[in-house]
Amino acid sequence: MSQQQTNNVSIDDIPIDIDNTQSGEVNPTDIPDEIESITRGLAGEHPPTNPLVVLKAARWWYLHGKGGTDPAFQWAIEWARHLATDTPSDVERFDAYLEYLVTVGFADEKEALR
């Protein structure tokens, strides 16, 4: 049985660095590949349709971004809500998400994410 260190705890294979939680400063090189892939997918033409996958990204952004105010977290929650209820998603929140991804360094402009 493996033992986790107290500063690096996770419920799946995506590590959570407790020392860097909710710093608001996200370095693109620190984003795990799976989270980056889901995050990019949420910005694309064919976003993930599995709410559990979307919530995995939401959790990571909540912990490593700006908490509940993090635009990536908010959009992931909004998209999961859309998947669960089949109601339209908030276009303004999506636009804020794309702008945030540009500031984090995912692309030079919003249009490149779509």
PDB file of N, CA and C in Angstrom, residues 49-104:
ATOM      1  N   THR A  49     -18.457  15.084 -22.816  1.00  0.00           N
ATOM      2  CA  THR A  49     -19.863  14.886 -22.462  1.00  0.00           C
ATOM      3  C   THR A  49     -20.036  14.041 -21.209  1.00  0.00           C
ATOM      4  N   ASN A  50     -18.940  13.658 -20.583  1.00  0.00           N
ATOM      5  CA  ASN A  50     -19.015  12.902 -19.343  1.00  0.00           C
ATOM      6  C   ASN A  50     -18.868  13.887 -18.178  1.00  0.00           C
ATOM      7  N   PRO A  51     -19.925  14.084 -17.391  1.00  0.00           N
ATOM      8  CA  PRO A  51     -19.843  15.058 -16.295  1.00  0.00           C
ATOM      9  C   PRO A  51     -18.747  14.747 -15.285  1.00  0.00           C
ATOM     10  N   LEU A  52     -18.426  13.470 -15.081  1.00  0.00           N
ATOM     11  CA  LEU A  52     -17.370  13.116 -14.126  1.00  0.00           C
ATOM     12  C   LEU A  52     -16.004  13.605 -14.600  1.00  0.00           C
ATOM     13  N   VAL A  53     -15.782  13.525 -15.902  1.00  0.00           N
ATOM     14  CA  VAL A  53     -14.530  14.030 -16.480  1.00  0.00           C
ATOM     15  C   VAL A  53     -14.464  15.545 -16.294  1.00  0.00           C
ATOM     16  N   VAL A  54     -15.567  16.207 -16.570  1.00  0.00           N
ATOM     17  CA  VAL A  54     -15.633  17.666 -16.449  1.00  0.00           C
ATOM     18  C   VAL A  54     -15.417  18.084 -14.992  1.00  0.00           C
ATOM     19  N   LEU A  55     -16.016  17.355 -14.072  1.00  0.00           N
ATOM     20  CA  LEU A  55     -15.868  17.689 -12.647  1.00  0.00           C
ATOM     21  C   LEU A  55     -14.450  17.440 -12.148  1.00  0.00           C
ATOM     22  N   LYS A  56     -13.739  16.508 -12.762  1.00  0.00           N
ATOM     23  CA  LYS A  56     -12.333  16.276 -12.402  1.00  0.00           C
ATOM     24  C   LYS A  56     -11.518  17.536 -12.704  1.00  0.00           C
ATOM     25  N   ALA A  57     -11.761  18.132 -13.863  1.00  0.00           N
ATOM     26  CA  ALA A  57     -11.072  19.383 -14.215  1.00  0.00           C
ATOM     27  C   ALA A  57     -11.519  20.511 -13.298  1.00  0.00           C
ATOM     28  N   ALA A  58     -12.809  20.571 -13.006  1.00  0.00           N
ATOM     29  CA  ALA A  58     -13.326  21.621 -12.109  1.00  0.00           C
ATOM     30  C   ALA A  58     -12.626  21.551 -10.759  1.00  0.00           C
ATOM     31  N   ARG A  59     -12.490  20.351 -10.239  1.00  0.00           N
ATOM     32  CA  ARG A  59     -11.822  20.184  -8.934  1.00  0.00           C
ATOM     33  C   ARG A  59     -10.392  20.704  -8.984  1.00  0.00           C
ATOM     34  N   TRP A  60      -9.659  20.346 -10.045  1.00  0.00           N
ATOM     35  CA  TRP A  60      -8.272  20.774 -10.141  1.00  0.00           C
ATOM     36  C   TRP A  60      -8.193  22.304 -10.196  1.00  0.00           C
ATOM     37  N   TRP A  61      -9.019  22.939 -11.015  1.00  0.00           N
ATOM     38  CA  TRP A  61      -8.987  24.391 -11.145  1.00  0.00           C
ATOM     39  C   TRP A  61      -9.428  25.073  -9.857  1.00  0.00           C
ATOM     40  N   TYR A  62     -10.384  24.480  -9.165  1.00  0.00           N
ATOM     41  CA  TYR A  62     -10.818  25.050  -7.885  1.00  0.00           C
ATOM     42  C   TYR A  62      -9.652  25.052  -6.896  1.00  0.00           C
ATOM     43  N   LEU A  63      -8.925  23.960  -6.836  1.00  0.00           N
ATOM     44  CA  LEU A  63      -7.829  23.836  -5.875  1.00  0.00           C
ATOM     45  C   LEU A  63      -6.588  24.633  -6.262  1.00  0.00           C
ATOM     46  N   HIS A  64      -6.268  24.676  -7.550  1.00  0.00           N
ATOM     47  CA  HIS A  64      -5.018  25.301  -7.968  1.00  0.00           C
ATOM     48  C   HIS A  64      -5.184  26.692  -8.556  1.00  0.00           C
ATOM     49  N   GLY A  65      -6.417  27.086  -8.836  1.00  0.00           N
ATOM     50  CA  GLY A  65      -6.680  28.405  -9.399  1.00  0.00           C
ATOM     51  C   GLY A  65      -7.128  29.372  -8.321  1.00  0.00           C
ATOM     52  N   LYS A  66      -8.213  30.041  -8.589  1.00  0.00           N
ATOM     53  CA  LYS A  66      -8.717  31.082  -7.690  1.00  0.00           C
ATOM     54  C   LYS A  66      -9.895  30.595  -6.846  1.00  0.00           C
ATOM     55  N   GLY A  67      -9.982  29.304  -6.628  1.00  0.00           N
ATOM     56  CA  GLY A  67     -11.092  28.768  -5.852  1.00  0.00           C
ATOM     57  C   GLY A  67     -12.395  28.872  -6.610  1.00  0.00           C
ATOM     58  N   GLY A  68     -13.473  29.221  -5.914  1.00  0.00           N
ATOM     59  CA  GLY A  68     -14.791  29.302  -6.522  1.00  0.00           C
ATOM     60  C   GLY A  68     -14.944  30.406  -7.542  1.00  0.00           C
ATOM     61  N   THR A  69     -14.017  31.370  -7.553  1.00  0.00           N
ATOM     62  CA  THR A  69     -14.089  32.464  -8.523  1.00  0.00           C
ATOM     63  C   THR A  69     -13.260  32.198  -9.778  1.00  0.00           C
ATOM     64  N   ASP A  70     -12.570  31.072  -9.825  1.00  0.00           N
ATOM     65  CA  ASP A  70     -11.731  30.751 -10.980  1.00  0.00           C
ATOM     66  C   ASP A  70     -12.613  30.516 -12.202  1.00  0.00           C
ATOM     67  N   PRO A  71     -12.379  31.244 -13.307  1.00  0.00           N
ATOM     68  CA  PRO A  71     -13.217  31.079 -14.501  1.00  0.00           C
ATOM     69  C   PRO A  71     -13.203  29.665 -15.085  1.00  0.00           C
ATOM     70  N   ALA A  72     -12.082  28.952 -14.990  1.00  0.00           N
ATOM     71  CA  ALA A  72     -12.049  27.576 -15.501  1.00  0.00           C
ATOM     72  C   ALA A  72     -12.919  26.675 -14.622  1.00  0.00           C
ATOM     73  N   PHE A  73     -12.869  26.865 -13.326  1.00  0.00           N
ATOM     74  CA  PHE A  73     -13.733  26.124 -12.413  1.00  0.00           C
ATOM     75  C   PHE A  73     -15.196  26.442 -12.707  1.00  0.00           C
ATOM     76  N   GLN A  74     -15.510  27.727 -12.821  1.00  0.00           N
ATOM     77  CA  GLN A  74     -16.899  28.135 -13.040  1.00  0.00           C
ATOM     78  C   GLN A  74     -17.448  27.581 -14.346  1.00  0.00           C
ATOM     79  N   TRP A  75     -16.626  27.604 -15.419  1.00  0.00           N
ATOM     80  CA  TRP A  75     -17.125  27.085 -16.686  1.00  0.00           C
ATOM     81  C   TRP A  75     -17.303  25.566 -16.617  1.00  0.00           C
ATOM     82  N   ALA A  76     -16.393  24.857 -15.979  1.00  0.00           N
ATOM     83  CA  ALA A  76     -16.528  23.406 -15.860  1.00  0.00           C
ATOM     84  C   ALA A  76     -17.802  23.047 -15.091  1.00  0.00           C
ATOM     85  N   ILE A  77     -18.090  23.763 -14.026  1.00  0.00           N
ATOM     86  CA  ILE A  77     -19.318  23.528 -13.264  1.00  0.00           C
ATOM     87  C   ILE A  77     -20.538  23.855 -14.129  1.00  0.00           C
ATOM     88  N   GLU A  78     -20.465  24.962 -14.851  1.00  0.00           N
ATOM     89  CA  GLU A  78     -21.570  25.357 -15.737  1.00  0.00           C
ATOM     90  C   GLU A  78     -21.801  24.286 -16.806  1.00  0.00           C
ATOM     91  N   TRP A  79     -20.724  23.751 -17.386  1.00  0.00           N
ATOM     92  CA  TRP A  79     -20.871  22.739 -18.428  1.00  0.00           C
ATOM     93  C   TRP A  79     -21.419  21.437 -17.841  1.00  0.00           C
ATOM     94  N   ALA A  80     -20.971  21.066 -16.642  1.00  0.00           N
ATOM     95  CA  ALA A  80     -21.495  19.869 -15.982  1.00  0.00           C
ATOM     96  C   ALA A  80     -22.993  20.039 -15.700  1.00  0.00           C
ATOM     97  N   ARG A  81     -23.400  21.246 -15.285  1.00  0.00           N
ATOM     98  CA  ARG A  81     -24.814  21.534 -15.055  1.00  0.00           C
ATOM     99  C   ARG A  81     -25.595  21.382 -16.356  1.00  0.00           C
ATOM    100  N   HIS A  82     -25.041  21.911 -17.427  1.00  0.00           N
ATOM    101  CA  HIS A  82     -25.676  21.789 -18.742  1.00  0.00           C
ATOM    102  C   HIS A  82     -25.853  20.309 -19.126  1.00  0.00           C
ATOM    103  N   LEU A  83     -24.819  19.512 -18.908  1.00  0.00           N
ATOM    104  CA  LEU A  83     -24.900  18.090 -19.242  1.00  0.00           C
ATOM    105  C   LEU A  83     -25.946  17.371 -18.394  1.00  0.00           C
ATOM    106  N   ALA A  84     -26.014  17.736 -17.123  1.00  0.00           N
ATOM    107  CA  ALA A  84     -26.932  17.051 -16.210  1.00  0.00           C
ATOM    108  C   ALA A  84     -28.388  17.455 -16.413  1.00  0.00           C
ATOM    109  N   THR A  85     -28.621  18.705 -16.811  1.00  0.00           N
ATOM    110  CA  THR A  85     -30.003  19.200 -16.893  1.00  0.00           C
ATOM    111  C   THR A  85     -30.475  19.449 -18.314  1.00  0.00           C
ATOM    112  N   ASP A  86     -29.569  19.387 -19.275  1.00  0.00           N
ATOM    113  CA  ASP A  86     -29.882  19.650 -20.679  1.00  0.00           C
ATOM    114  C   ASP A  86     -30.517  21.027 -20.873  1.00  0.00           C
ATOM    115  N   THR A  87     -30.007  22.002 -20.113  1.00  0.00           N
ATOM    116  CA  THR A  87     -30.442  23.392 -20.271  1.00  0.00           C
ATOM    117  C   THR A  87     -29.310  24.179 -20.913  1.00  0.00           C
ATOM    118  N   PRO A  88     -29.625  25.265 -21.575  1.00  0.00           N
ATOM    119  CA  PRO A  88     -28.571  26.056 -22.225  1.00  0.00           C
ATOM    120  C   PRO A  88     -27.528  26.538 -21.212  1.00  0.00           C
ATOM    121  N   SER A  89     -26.294  26.611 -21.679  1.00  0.00           N
ATOM    122  CA  SER A  89     -25.216  27.101 -20.817  1.00  0.00           C
ATOM    123  C   SER A  89     -25.076  28.615 -20.969  1.00  0.00           C
ATOM    124  N   ASP A  90     -24.392  29.223 -20.029  1.00  0.00           N
ATOM    125  CA  ASP A  90     -24.207  30.672 -19.959  1.00  0.00           C
ATOM    126  C   ASP A  90     -23.102  31.110 -20.917  1.00  0.00           C
ATOM    127  N   VAL A  91     -23.472  31.787 -21.986  1.00  0.00           N
ATOM    128  CA  VAL A  91     -22.523  32.217 -23.012  1.00  0.00           C
ATOM    129  C   VAL A  91     -21.514  33.213 -22.452  1.00  0.00           C
ATOM    130  N   GLU A  92     -21.941  34.095 -21.577  1.00  0.00           N
ATOM    131  CA  GLU A  92     -21.019  35.075 -20.983  1.00  0.00           C
ATOM    132  C   GLU A  92     -19.958  34.388 -20.141  1.00  0.00           C
ATOM    133  N   ARG A  93     -20.340  33.347 -19.426  1.00  0.00           N
ATOM    134  CA  ARG A  93     -19.376  32.601 -18.616  1.00  0.00           C
ATOM    135  C   ARG A  93     -18.376  31.890 -19.517  1.00  0.00           C
ATOM    136  N   PHE A  94     -18.856  31.389 -20.668  1.00  0.00           N
ATOM    137  CA  PHE A  94     -17.960  30.728 -21.614  1.00  0.00           C
ATOM    138  C   PHE A  94     -16.951  31.720 -22.172  1.00  0.00           C
ATOM    139  N   ASP A  95     -17.399  32.921 -22.499  1.00  0.00           N
ATOM    140  CA  ASP A  95     -16.507  33.949 -23.016  1.00  0.00           C
ATOM    141  C   ASP A  95     -15.443  34.320 -21.974  1.00  0.00           C
ATOM    142  N   ALA A  96     -15.853  34.444 -20.728  1.00  0.00           N
ATOM    143  CA  ALA A  96     -14.899  34.743 -19.640  1.00  0.00           C
ATOM    144  C   ALA A  96     -13.895  33.603 -19.499  1.00  0.00           C
ATOM    145  N   TYR A  97     -14.349  32.375 -19.688  1.00  0.00           N
ATOM    146  CA  TYR A  97     -13.479  31.203 -19.638  1.00  0.00           C
ATOM    147  C   TYR A  97     -12.413  31.273 -20.723  1.00  0.00           C
ATOM    148  N   LEU A  98     -12.826  31.576 -21.944  1.00  0.00           N
ATOM    149  CA  LEU A  98     -11.864  31.674 -23.045  1.00  0.00           C
ATOM    150  C   LEU A  98     -10.838  32.780 -22.779  1.00  0.00           C
ATOM    151  N   GLU A  99     -11.307  33.921 -22.297  1.00  0.00           N
ATOM    152  CA  GLU A  99     -10.384  35.020 -21.964  1.00  0.00           C
ATOM    153  C   GLU A  99      -9.392  34.596 -20.888  1.00  0.00           C
ATOM    154  N   TYR A 100      -9.873  33.862 -19.899  1.00  0.00           N
ATOM    155  CA  TYR A 100      -9.005  33.381 -18.823  1.00  0.00           C
ATOM    156  C   TYR A 100      -7.939  32.429 -19.364  1.00  0.00           C
ATOM    157  N   LEU A 101      -8.335  31.533 -20.272  1.00  0.00           N
ATOM    158  CA  LEU A 101      -7.360  30.602 -20.838  1.00  0.00           C
ATOM    159  C   LEU A 101      -6.252  31.338 -21.589  1.00  0.00           C
ATOM    160  N   VAL A 102      -6.592  32.449 -22.208  1.00  0.00           N
ATOM    161  CA  VAL A 102      -5.574  33.268 -22.880  1.00  0.00           C
ATOM    162  C   VAL A 102      -4.622  33.856 -21.840  1.00  0.00           C
ATOM    163  N   THR A 103      -5.161  34.367 -20.726  1.00  0.00           N
ATOM    164  CA  THR A 103      -4.289  34.958 -19.694  1.00  0.00           C
ATOM    165  C   THR A 103      -3.413  33.908 -19.018  1.00  0.00           C
ATOM    166  N   VAL A 104      -3.921  32.670 -18.921  1.00  0.00           N
ATOM    167  CA  VAL A 104      -3.126  31.596 -18.314  1.00  0.00           C
ATOM    168  C   VAL A 104      -2.032  31.127 -19.275  1.00  0.00           C
TER     169      VAL A 104
END
